[in-house]
CSV table of C-alpha atoms in Angstrom, one decimal:
chain,number,residue,atom,x,y,z
A,1,ALA,CA,-1.5,-19.6,-6.5
A,2,TYR,CA,-0.2,-18.8,-3.0
A,3,LEU,CA,3.4,-18.2,-4.0
A,4,ILE,CA,2.8,-15.0,-6.1
A,5,PRO,CA,1.1,-13.0,-3.4
A,6,LEU,CA,3.7,-14.2,-0.9
A,7,LEU,CA,6.5,-13.0,-3.2
A,8,ILE,CA,4.8,-9.6,-3.7
A,9,ASN,CA,4.4,-9.2,0.0
A,10,GLN,CA,8.0,-10.1,0.8
A,11,SER,CA,9.3,-7.8,-1.9
A,12,GLY,CA,7.4,-5.0,-0.2
A,13,SER,CA,9.1,-5.9,3.1
A,14,VAL,CA,12.5,-5.8,1.4
A,15,VAL,CA,11.8,-2.3,0.0
A,16,PHE,CA,10.6,-1.2,3.4
A,17,TYR,CA,13.8,-2.3,5.1
A,18,MET,CA,16.0,-0.8,2.3
A,19,THR,CA,14.3,2.6,2.6
A,20,LEU,CA,14.8,2.6,6.4
A,21,GLY,CA,18.5,3.1,5.7
A,22,SER,CA,18.0,6.3,3.8
A,23,ALA,CA,14.9,7.8,5.2
A,24,ASP,CA,13.4,8.8,8.6
A,25,ILE,CA,11.3,6.1,10.3
A,26,SER,CA,8.6,8.6,11.1
A,27,VAL,CA,8.0,9.0,7.4
A,28,VAL,CA,8.7,5.5,6.1
A,29,GLY,CA,6.5,3.7,8.6
A,30,PRO,CA,3.3,5.6,7.9
A,31,LEU,CA,3.9,5.6,4.2
A,32,SER,CA,4.5,1.9,3.9
A,33,ASN,CA,1.5,1.1,6.1
A,34,SER,CA,-0.9,3.3,4.3
A,35,PHE,CA,0.2,2.2,0.8
A,36,THR,CA,-0.5,-1.4,1.9
A,37,PHE,CA,-4.2,-0.8,1.6
A,38,VAL,CA,-3.9,0.9,-1.8
A,39,PHE,CA,-1.8,-1.9,-3.2
A,40,THR,CA,-4.1,-4.5,-1.8
A,41,ALA,CA,-7.1,-2.9,-3.5
A,42,VAL,CA,-5.3,-2.5,-6.8
A,43,VAL,CA,-3.8,-6.0,-7.0
A,44,GLY,CA,-7.1,-7.5,-5.8
A,45,ARG,CA,-8.8,-5.8,-8.7
A,46,LEU,CA,-6.2,-7.0,-11.2
A,47,LEU,CA,-6.6,-10.6,-9.9
A,48,GLY,CA,-10.3,-10.5,-10.5
A,49,GLU,CA,-11.9,-9.2,-7.3
A,50,PRO,CA,-15.1,-7.2,-7.8
A,51,PRO,CA,-14.7,-3.4,-8.4
A,52,LEU,CA,-14.5,-1.1,-5.4
A,53,HIS,CA,-17.6,0.9,-4.3
A,54,TRP,CA,-17.3,4.6,-4.0
A,55,GLN,CA,-16.4,4.2,-0.3
A,56,GLY,CA,-13.3,2.2,-1.3
A,57,PHE,CA,-12.2,4.9,-3.7
A,58,LEU,CA,-12.9,7.6,-1.1
A,59,GLY,CA,-10.7,5.6,1.3
A,60,ILE,CA,-7.9,5.4,-1.3
A,61,ALA,CA,-8.2,9.1,-1.9
A,62,CYS,CA,-7.9,9.8,1.8
A,63,VAL,CA,-4.8,7.6,2.1
A,64,LEU,CA,-3.2,9.4,-0.9
A,65,LEU,CA,-4.0,12.8,0.6
A,66,GLY,CA,-2.5,11.7,3.9
A,67,VAL,CA,0.7,10.5,2.2
A,68,ALA,CA,0.9,13.9,0.4
A,69,LEU,CA,0.5,15.7,3.7
A,70,ILE,CA,3.3,13.6,5.3
A,71,GLN,CA,5.6,14.3,2.3
A,72,SER,CA,4.9,18.0,2.3
A,73,GLY,CA,5.6,18.5,6.0
């Protein structure tokens, strides 16, 4: 049960390092760090965690808005 989350985590790290070669660190760093919270919430729900409260959804919306702002500027 521990191996699957570890592999998912490590694959995220591999993608992060691969994108560093083709993108600016000032964009990749914040994007990868912010999406960590979103992916954790989504995967947790898929694995049987209780549903998020409205505050959780508001937090995810704020993260996605921040990502959109970074990408637009």
